[in-house]
Amino acid sequence: MQLPPADRTTSPFTGCTRAHWEAAADSLLAAVEPYATEDRALYHLPGDRASWSGRLSDGLEGYARTLLLAAFRRDEKALERYATGLAAGVSGVWPRIEDRSQPLVEAASIALALRLTRDLLWDRLDDGVRQRTAAWLADALTAEPWPCNWELFPVTVGGFLADIGYEPDASRAATARGLERIEQWYVGEGWYTDGDGRKYDYYNGWAMHLYPVLHAWLDEDEHLLALYGDRLSRHLADYARLFGGDGAPMHQGRSLTYRFATTAPLWLGALAGRTPLKPGETRRLASGALKYFLDRGAVDDRGLLSLGWHGPDESVLQGYSGPASPYWASKGFLGLLLPADHEVWTAPEEAAPAERADRVTPVGPPNWLLQSTRSDGVVRLHNHGSEDVRYDPYYTRLAYSTVTTPSDAYDNSVLVAGDPSRTGIEPLGVGEGWAASRHAAGGGARVTSVVLARGAVEVRAHLVAGAAPGTAVRVTGWSAPDGARAELVPAVGLDDDLTGVTVGDATLFVALARLTAEADPDPLAKAVAVTASGEDELTVRWSEGPDVRVRLDGVGVHVD
């Protein structure tokens, strides 16, 4: 991918300007064009993998997600090609939108693109194509979504159809129904769960916030924009802390192959005027993520986004991941809707949160503790409340970071009798410098866990109850990549192999941990000391700062 020279005057951190984003969009659009069918209705990208929806649906996905990119770019020549494909697609090529089917997802991208480019695409179509397109999209108004972020796809389609006057009552009803359904998943402080349970990940930003805010903004509905925009603004205060100093997003959750789609809510806050971030900080975070992936092989030698994270990587895929799935990265180009003279493009870049100071931040709704260090830009997420066992290990590990990936060796886990299970996660609270939870472990045991963090150092304590006396317990820490250092040191109840055995009804195990990219950090023993008093109490003495007393019992965790 050929990009303009770096501009270190306005973008001292990344060198990227609006011209870089435009060039990246143009390159991605040009690279997919050869893979369109002759009628341009489907984009069959190369590779031997198909999603569980099949080749036809995957081809529609290729059309819809790259159309979204052309819409954000407002590329008239590209949009002409997509107009041709639209006419063919709604004339019998595309599969119908049915209950819980993938075309419902892609319909939302098509409807959003048409709404954003009405003057460039929709208004130039002949009436027959418009009628057939509206009729094809209208099936989304009554198709049953999966009970999660999918509820927002009829909202997006309904918003467009109401805008063009097609079945306005049914369109508005579908929009209202979808917005009403997501209310049951809003848990406060800017956070949603992705459906029932405690599924917290990037879908908060690139789905749960994106579609309602865009709908309110396009509808010019000040009431809805205040409601959803204020939620987005609060969310961004936490969200901005999920990016490392190198631009990397947090490696946690599903659909990670969407890569720099993680930047969509950053741009959205600026677009809607609902963000706590300074303009230069927004661009620094977004451009940092784009540069992070482009510099690490996300685009192959054909100019295509691969199925993976850096390059191809099947470990981050799900059954619904098809050849064109990565092109939901198109959402990351939302910032191109902002005019070139908008301050988010003209203001000098400012440091990201991870670059400004060491920080340990409790995040209440998901019961996370975010730990970042300025010296190396590493951000760590201590997970004491997010769970979706369908996609283990990207939800069930105790910790994630911007420089590590979950390993097959069960990093950041507690293994009871060799079993790494962590299910039924029950959040027990977060506070200044700590987070705690309880979960079901192997053999019917229950593990109550608390992490305390300061700088790059962690104290991890686990009270194992309900296991037979003599049961082996092993704790694991970070699996460090090249350029980083991982440490795990036994403190209470563990031997040098980080293994111990249960004694009595409940047994306490404590280890000191650290993940750092510093070349020569001080020994862990100099940073913190831990002493146990009784079977469920300990005192943590930081080298700098007050002592902390922790009690883990059958009721919960108490930190003071």
Coordinates of C-alpha atoms in Angstrom, one line a residue, residues 187-191 198 200 234 238 363-368 385 427 430:
V187 CA -25.9 -1.2 32.1
G188 CA -24.8 2.4 32.7
E189 CA -21.6 4.4 32.5
G190 CA -21.6 4.1 28.7
W191 CA -21.5 0.3 28.6
R198 CA -21.9 -10.3 30.5
Y200 CA -18.2 -7.0 27.0
R234 CA -19.1 8.4 28.7
D238 CA -12.9 4.3 29.1
V363 CA -14.2 0.2 34.8
G364 CA -17.4 -0.6 36.7
P365 CA -19.9 -2.2 34.4
P366 CA -17.6 -4.9 32.9
N367 CA -15.8 -5.1 36.2
W368 CA -12.4 -4.5 34.5
G385 CA -16.6 -9.7 34.8
P427 CA -18.1 -9.8 39.5
V430 CA -13.6 -2.9 41.3

